[in-house]
């Protein structure tokens, strides 16, 4: 695609387009352009710029009273801030967003709030559960993939030899493999112990016959 061959030019063209939609008060026709640009920025790890574009998208959603799109946009902002390592700002923004009573009652708020709570508690398991929320699955694929890469401070994705992005599955597989190896080792030890016991008994019988 063109975006893949000249990312800087592509981003600038998208920025020019959304600026036109904003200045000509035609935001309702440009929502898809905002979404495409924010997705492109996330794909290329331009998280600061992605947040900026998402906030501009949020402003258009408020102007158009598009609450459903606004809720998704707020959730995406939180995910981007966490991805860039700024969980403090993500928490602050969520507090600000929650002043919107519609958003506060939405599945997107519940999902974002659970993610923030996991960060505050340094609970990776809770985060694993939060990022599998249906509200996350409903997002654009690049934001969904980004959410799946999140980890609480101090958590290493290389723990237990994990290399896959889907580290939960990898960890479970690793643990299952380790457990299976341990079981095999236990069976070998038990068998060897049994053979040793039989050998000793046979030796005692032989001594008795001599």
Coordinates of N, CA and C in Angstrom, one line a residue, residues 28-193:
X28 N -18.6 15.5 10.0 CA -19.3 14.2 9.8 C -18.9 13.4 8.6
X29 N -18.3 14.1 7.6 CA -17.9 13.4 6.4 C -16.4 12.9 6.6
X30 N -15.8 13.4 7.6 CA -14.4 13.1 7.8 C -14.0 12.1 8.9
X31 N -15.0 11.5 9.6 CA -14.7 10.6 10.7 C -13.9 9.4 10.2
X32 N -14.2 8.9 9.1 CA -13.4 7.8 8.6 C -12.0 8.1 8.3
X33 N -11.8 9.4 7.9 CA -10.4 9.9 7.7 C -9.6 10.0 9.0
X34 N -10.3 10.5 10.0 CA -9.7 10.5 11.4 C -9.3 9.1 11.8
X35 N -10.2 8.2 11.6 CA -10.0 6.8 12.1 C -8.8 6.2 11.3
X36 N -8.8 6.4 10.0 CA -7.7 5.8 9.2 C -6.4 6.4 9.6
X37 N -6.3 7.7 9.9 CA -5.0 8.3 10.2 C -4.6 7.8 11.6
X38 N -5.5 7.8 12.6 CA -5.1 7.3 13.9 C -4.6 5.9 13.9
X39 N -5.2 5.1 13.1 CA -4.8 3.7 12.9 C -3.5 3.6 12.3
X40 N -3.2 4.4 11.2 CA -1.9 4.4 10.6 C -0.8 4.8 11.5
X41 N -1.1 5.8 12.4 CA -0.1 6.3 13.3 C 0.2 5.2 14.4
X42 N -0.8 4.5 14.8 CA -0.6 3.5 15.8 C 0.2 2.3 15.2
X43 N -0.1 2.0 14.0 CA 0.6 0.9 13.3 C 2.1 1.2 13.2
X44 N 2.4 2.5 13.1 CA 3.8 2.9 13.0 C 4.4 3.5 14.3
X45 N 3.7 3.2 15.4 CA 4.2 3.5 16.7 C 4.3 5.0 17.0
X46 N 3.5 5.8 16.3 CA 3.5 7.3 16.5 C 2.5 7.6 17.5
X47 N 2.6 7.2 18.7 CA 1.6 7.2 19.7 C 1.2 8.7 20.2
X48 N 2.2 9.6 20.3 CA 1.9 10.9 20.6 C 1.0 11.6 19.6
X49 N 1.4 11.4 18.3 CA 0.6 12.0 17.2 C -0.8 11.3 17.2
X50 N -0.8 10.0 17.4 CA -2.1 9.3 17.4 C -3.1 9.9 18.5
X51 N -2.5 10.1 19.7 CA -3.4 10.7 20.7 C -3.9 12.1 20.3
X52 N -3.0 12.9 19.7 CA -3.4 14.2 19.2 C -4.6 14.1 18.2
X53 N -4.5 13.2 17.2 CA -5.5 13.0 16.2 C -6.8 12.4 16.9
X54 N -6.6 11.5 17.8 CA -7.8 11.0 18.5 C -8.6 12.1 19.3
X55 N -7.8 13.0 19.9 CA -8.5 14.1 20.6 C -9.2 15.0 19.7
X56 N -8.7 15.2 18.5 CA -9.4 16.0 17.5 C -10.6 15.2 17.0
X57 N -10.5 13.9 16.9 CA -11.7 13.1 16.5 C -12.7 13.2 17.6
X58 N -12.3 13.2 18.8 CA -13.3 13.3 20.0 C -14.0 14.6 19.9
X59 N -13.3 15.7 19.6 CA -13.9 17.0 19.5 C -15.0 17.0 18.4
X60 N -14.8 16.3 17.3 CA -15.7 16.2 16.2 C -16.9 15.3 16.6
X61 N -16.7 14.3 17.4 CA -17.7 13.4 17.9 C -18.7 14.2 18.8
X62 N -18.1 15.0 19.7 CA -18.9 15.8 20.6 C -19.7 16.8 19.8
X63 N -19.1 17.4 18.8 CA -19.9 18.4 18.0 C -21.0 17.7 17.3
X64 N -20.8 16.5 16.8 CA -21.8 15.8 16.1 C -22.8 14.9 17.0
X65 N -22.5 14.9 18.3 CA -23.2 14.1 19.2 C -23.2 12.6 18.9
X66 N -22.0 12.2 18.4 CA -21.8 10.8 18.0 C -21.2 10.1 19.2
X67 N -22.0 9.7 20.1 CA -21.6 9.1 21.4 C -20.9 7.8 21.3
X68 N -21.4 7.0 20.4 CA -20.8 5.6 20.2 C -19.3 5.8 19.7
X69 N -19.1 6.6 18.8 CA -17.7 6.8 18.3 C -16.9 7.5 19.3
X70 N -17.5 8.4 20.1 CA -16.7 9.1 21.1 C -16.2 8.1 22.2
X71 N -17.0 7.2 22.6 CA -16.6 6.2 23.6 C -15.4 5.3 23.1
X72 N -15.5 4.9 21.9 CA -14.4 4.1 21.3 C -13.1 5.0 21.2
X73 N -13.3 6.2 20.9 CA -12.2 7.1 20.8 C -11.5 7.3 22.1
X74 N -12.3 7.5 23.2 CA -11.7 7.7 24.5 C -10.9 6.4 24.9
X75 N -11.5 5.3 24.6 CA -10.8 4.0 25.0 C -9.5 3.9 24.2
X76 N -9.5 4.3 23.0 CA -8.2 4.3 22.1 C -7.2 5.2 22.7
X77 N -7.6 6.4 23.2 CA -6.7 7.3 23.8 C -5.9 6.7 25.0
X78 N -6.7 6.1 25.8 CA -6.2 5.4 27.0 C -5.1 4.3 26.6
X79 N -5.5 3.5 25.6 CA -4.6 2.5 25.1 C -3.3 3.0 24.6
X80 N -3.4 4.1 23.8 CA -2.2 4.7 23.3 C -1.3 5.3 24.3
X81 N -1.9 6.0 25.3 CA -1.1 6.5 26.4 C -0.3 5.4 27.2
X82 N -1.0 4.3 27.4 CA -0.4 3.2 28.1 C 0.7 2.6 27.3
X83 N 0.5 2.5 26.0 CA 1.5 1.9 25.1 C 2.8 2.7 25.1
X84 N 2.6 4.0 25.2 CA 3.8 4.9 25.2 C 4.4 5.0 26.6
X85 N 3.9 4.2 27.6 CA 4.4 4.2 28.9 C 4.0 5.2 29.9
X86 N 2.9 6.0 29.6 CA 2.5 7.0 30.4 C 1.1 6.7 31.1
X87 N 1.2 5.7 32.1 CA 0.0 5.3 32.8 C -0.6 6.4 33.6
X88 N 0.2 7.3 34.1 CA -0.3 8.4 34.9 C -1.2 9.3 34.1
X89 N -0.7 9.7 32.9 CA -1.6 10.5 32.0 C -2.8 9.7 31.6
X90 N -2.7 8.5 31.3 CA -3.8 7.7 30.9 C -4.9 7.7 32.0
X91 N -4.5 7.6 33.2 CA -5.4 7.6 34.4 C -6.1 9.0 34.5
X92 N -5.3 10.0 34.3 CA -5.8 11.4 34.3 C -6.9 11.6 33.2
X93 N -6.5 11.2 32.0 CA -7.4 11.4 30.9 C -8.7 10.6 31.1
X94 N -8.6 9.4 31.7 CA -9.8 8.6 31.9 C -10.7 9.3 32.9
X95 N -10.1 9.9 34.0 CA -10.9 10.7 34.9 C -11.6 11.8 34.3
X96 N -10.9 12.5 33.3 CA -11.5 13.6 32.6 C -12.7 13.1 31.7
X97 N -12.4 12.0 31.0 CA -13.4 11.5 30.1 C -14.7 11.0 30.9
X98 N -14.5 10.5 32.1 CA -15.6 10.0 32.9 C -16.6 11.0 33.3
X99 N -16.2 12.3 33.1 CA -17.1 13.4 33.5 C -18.3 13.4 32.5
X100 N -18.1 12.7 31.4 CA -19.2 12.5 30.4 C -20.0 11.3 30.9
X101 N -21.2 11.5 31.4 CA -22.0 10.5 32.0 C -22.3 9.3 31.1
X102 N -22.5 9.7 29.8 CA -22.8 8.6 28.8 C -21.6 7.7 28.7
X103 N -20.4 8.2 28.6 CA -19.2 7.4 28.6 C -19.0 6.6 29.8
X104 N -19.3 7.2 31.0 CA -19.1 6.5 32.3 C -19.9 5.3 32.4
X105 N -21.0 5.2 31.7 CA -21.9 4.1 31.7 C -21.7 3.1 30.6
X106 N -20.7 3.4 29.8 CA -20.4 2.6 28.5 C -19.5 1.4 28.8
X107 N -19.6 0.4 27.9 CA -18.6 -0.8 28.0 C -17.2 -0.3 27.8
X108 N -17.0 0.7 27.0 CA -15.6 1.2 26.8 C -15.0 1.8 28.1
X109 N -15.8 2.5 28.9 CA -15.3 3.0 30.1 C -15.0 1.9 31.1
X110 N -15.8 0.9 31.1 CA -15.6 -0.3 32.0 C -14.3 -1.0 31.6
X111 N -14.1 -1.1 30.3 CA -12.9 -1.8 29.8 C -11.6 -0.9 30.2
X112 N -11.7 0.4 29.9 CA -10.5 1.2 30.2 C -10.3 1.3 31.7
X113 N -11.3 1.3 32.5 CA -11.2 1.4 33.9 C -10.5 0.1 34.5
X114 N -10.9 -1.0 33.9 CA -10.3 -2.3 34.4 C -8.8 -2.3 34.0
X115 N -8.5 -1.8 32.9 CA -7.1 -1.8 32.4 C -6.3 -0.9 33.4
X116 N -6.8 0.3 33.7 CA -6.1 1.2 34.5 C -5.9 0.6 35.9
X117 N -7.0 0.0 36.4 CA -6.9 -0.7 37.8 C -5.8 -1.7 37.8
X118 N -5.7 -2.5 36.7 CA -4.6 -3.5 36.6 C -3.3 -2.9 36.7
X119 N -3.1 -1.7 36.0 CA -1.8 -1.0 36.1 C -1.5 -0.5 37.5
X120 N -2.5 0.0 38.1 CA -2.3 0.6 39.5 C -2.0 -0.6 40.5
X121 N -2.5 -1.7 40.2 CA -2.2 -2.9 41.1 C -1.1 -3.8 40.7
X122 N -0.5 -3.4 39.5 CA 0.6 -4.2 39.0 C 0.2 -5.6 38.8
X123 N -1.0 -5.8 38.4 CA -1.6 -7.1 38.3 C -1.7 -7.5 36.8
X124 N -0.8 -8.3 36.3 CA -0.8 -8.7 34.9 C -1.9 -9.6 34.5
X125 N -2.3 -10.5 35.5 CA -3.4 -11.4 35.2 C -4.7 -10.6 35.0
X126 N -4.9 -9.6 35.8 CA -6.1 -8.8 35.7 C -6.1 -8.0 34.4
X127 N -4.9 -7.6 34.0 CA -4.8 -6.9 32.7 C -5.1 -7.8 31.5
X128 N -4.6 -9.1 31.6 CA -4.8 -10.1 30.6 C -6.3 -10.2 30.4
X129 N -7.1 -10.3 31.5 CA -8.5 -10.4 31.4 C -9.2 -9.2 30.8
X130 N -8.7 -8.0 31.2 CA -9.3 -6.7 30.8 C -9.1 -6.5 29.3
X131 N -8.0 -6.9 28.7 CA -7.8 -6.6 27.3 C -8.5 -7.6 26.4
X132 N -9.1 -8.6 27.0 CA -10.0 -9.5 26.2 C -11.4 -9.2 26.3
X133 N -11.7 -8.0 26.8 CA -13.1 -7.5 26.9 C -13.6 -7.3 25.5
X134 N -14.9 -7.5 25.3 CA -15.6 -7.3 24.0 C -15.4 -5.9 23.5
X135 N -15.3 -4.9 24.4 CA -15.1 -3.5 23.9 C -13.8 -3.4 23.2
X136 N -12.8 -4.1 23.6 CA -11.5 -4.1 22.9 C -11.6 -4.8 21.6
X137 N -12.3 -5.9 21.5 CA -12.4 -6.6 20.3 C -13.2 -5.8 19.2
X138 N -14.0 -4.8 19.6 CA -14.8 -4.0 18.7 C -13.9 -2.9 18.1
X139 N -12.7 -2.7 18.6 CA -11.9 -1.6 18.1 C -11.3 -2.0 16.7
X140 N -10.7 -0.9 16.1 CA -9.9 -1.1 14.8 C -8.8 -2.1 15.1
X141 N -8.5 -2.9 14.2 CA -7.5 -4.0 14.4 C -6.2 -3.5 14.9
X142 N -5.7 -2.4 14.5 CA -4.4 -1.9 15.0 C -4.5 -1.5 16.4
X143 N -5.6 -0.9 16.9 CA -5.7 -0.6 18.3 C -5.9 -1.9 19.1
X144 N -6.6 -2.8 18.5 CA -6.8 -4.1 19.2 C -5.5 -4.8 19.4
X145 N -4.7 -4.9 18.4 CA -3.3 -5.5 18.5 C -2.5 -4.7 19.5
X146 N -2.6 -3.4 19.5 CA -1.8 -2.6 20.5 C -2.2 -2.9 21.9
X147 N -3.5 -3.1 22.1 CA -4.0 -3.4 23.5 C -3.4 -4.7 24.0
X148 N -3.3 -5.7 23.0 CA -2.8 -7.0 23.4 C -1.3 -7.0 23.8
X149 N -0.6 -5.9 23.4 CA 0.8 -5.8 23.8 C 1.0 -5.2 25.1
X150 N 0.0 -4.7 25.7 CA 0.2 -3.9 27.0 C 0.6 -4.9 28.1
X151 N 1.4 -4.3 29.0 CA 1.9 -5.1 30.2 C 2.1 -4.1 31.3
X152 N 1.8 -4.6 32.5 CA 1.9 -3.7 33.7 C 3.4 -3.4 33.9
X153 N 3.8 -2.3 34.6 CA 5.2 -2.0 34.9 C 5.9 -3.1 35.6
X154 N 7.0 -3.5 35.1 CA 7.8 -4.6 35.8 C 7.6 -5.9 35.3
X155 N 6.6 -6.1 34.4 CA 6.3 -7.4 33.8 C 7.1 -7.6 32.6
X156 N 7.8 -8.8 32.5 CA 8.6 -9.1 31.3 C 7.9 -10.1 30.5
X157 N 7.8 -9.8 29.2 CA 7.2 -10.8 28.2 C 8.1 -11.9 27.9
X158 N 9.4 -11.9 28.4 CA 10.3 -13.0 28.1 C 10.3 -14.0 29.3
X159 N 9.4 -13.7 30.3 CA 9.4 -14.6 31.5 C 9.0 -16.0 31.0
X160 N 9.7 -17.0 31.5 CA 9.4 -18.4 31.2 C 9.7 -18.7 29.7
X161 N 10.5 -17.9 29.1 CA 10.9 -18.1 27.7 C 9.8 -17.7 26.7
X162 N 8.8 -16.9 27.1 CA 7.7 -16.5 26.2 C 8.3 -15.6 25.1
X163 N 7.9 -15.9 23.9 CA 8.3 -15.1 22.8 C 7.1 -14.6 22.0
X164 N 6.0 -15.3 22.1 CA 4.8 -14.9 21.3 C 4.1 -13.6 21.9
X165 N 3.5 -12.9 21.0 CA 2.7 -11.7 21.5 C 1.5 -12.2 22.3
X166 N 1.0 -13.3 22.0 CA -0.1 -13.9 22.8 C 0.5 -14.6 24.0
X167 N 1.1 -13.8 24.9 CA 1.9 -14.4 26.0 C 1.1 -15.3 26.9
X168 N -0.2 -15.0 27.1 CA -1.0 -15.8 28.0 C -1.0 -17.3 27.5
X169 N -1.2 -17.4 26.2 CA -1.3 -18.8 25.7 C 0.1 -19.4 25.8
X170 N 1.1 -18.6 25.5 CA 2.5 -19.1 25.5 C 2.9 -19.5 26.9
X171 N 2.5 -18.7 27.9 CA 2.8 -19.1 29.3 C 2.2 -20.4 29.7
X172 N 0.9 -20.5 29.3 CA 0.2 -21.7 29.6 C 0.8 -22.9 29.0
X173 N 1.2 -22.8 27.7 CA 1.8 -23.9 27.0 C 3.2 -24.2 27.7
X174 N 3.9 -23.2 28.1 CA 5.2 -23.4 28.7 C 5.0 -24.1 30.0
X175 N 4.0 -23.7 30.8 CA 3.8 -24.3 32.1 C 3.3 -25.7 31.9
X176 N 2.4 -26.0 30.9 CA 2.0 -27.3 30.6 C 3.1 -28.2 30.3
X177 N 4.0 -27.7 29.4 CA 5.2 -28.4 29.0 C 6.1 -28.7 30.2
X178 N 6.3 -27.7 31.1 CA 7.1 -27.9 32.3 C 6.5 -29.0 33.2
X179 N 5.2 -28.9 33.3 CA 4.5 -29.8 34.2 C 4.6 -31.2 33.6
X180 N 4.5 -31.3 32.3 CA 4.6 -32.7 31.6 C 6.0 -33.2 31.8
X181 N 7.0 -32.4 31.7 CA 8.4 -32.8 31.9 C 8.6 -33.3 33.3
X182 N 8.0 -32.5 34.2 CA 8.1 -32.9 35.7 C 7.5 -34.2 35.9
X183 N 6.3 -34.4 35.3 CA 5.6 -35.7 35.5 C 6.4 -36.9 34.9
X184 N 6.9 -36.6 33.7 CA 7.8 -37.7 33.1 C 8.9 -38.0 34.0
X185 N 9.6 -37.0 34.5 CA 10.7 -37.2 35.4 C 10.3 -38.0 36.6
X186 N 9.2 -37.6 37.2 CA 8.7 -38.3 38.4 C 8.4 -39.8 38.1
X187 N 7.8 -40.0 36.9 CA 7.6 -41.4 36.6 C 8.9 -42.2 36.4
X188 N 9.9 -41.6 35.8 CA 11.2 -42.3 35.6 C 11.8 -42.6 37.0
X189 N 11.7 -41.6 37.9 CA 12.3 -41.8 39.2 C 11.6 -42.9 40.0
X190 N 10.2 -42.9 39.8 CA 9.5 -43.9 40.5 C 9.8 -45.3 40.0
X191 N 10.0 -45.4 38.6 CA 10.3 -46.7 38.0 C 11.6 -47.1 38.4
X192 N 12.6 -46.2 38.5 CA 14.0 -46.6 38.9 C 14.0 -47.0 40.3
X193 N 13.2 -46.3 41.2 CA 13.1 -46.6 42.6 C 12.5 -48.0 42.7

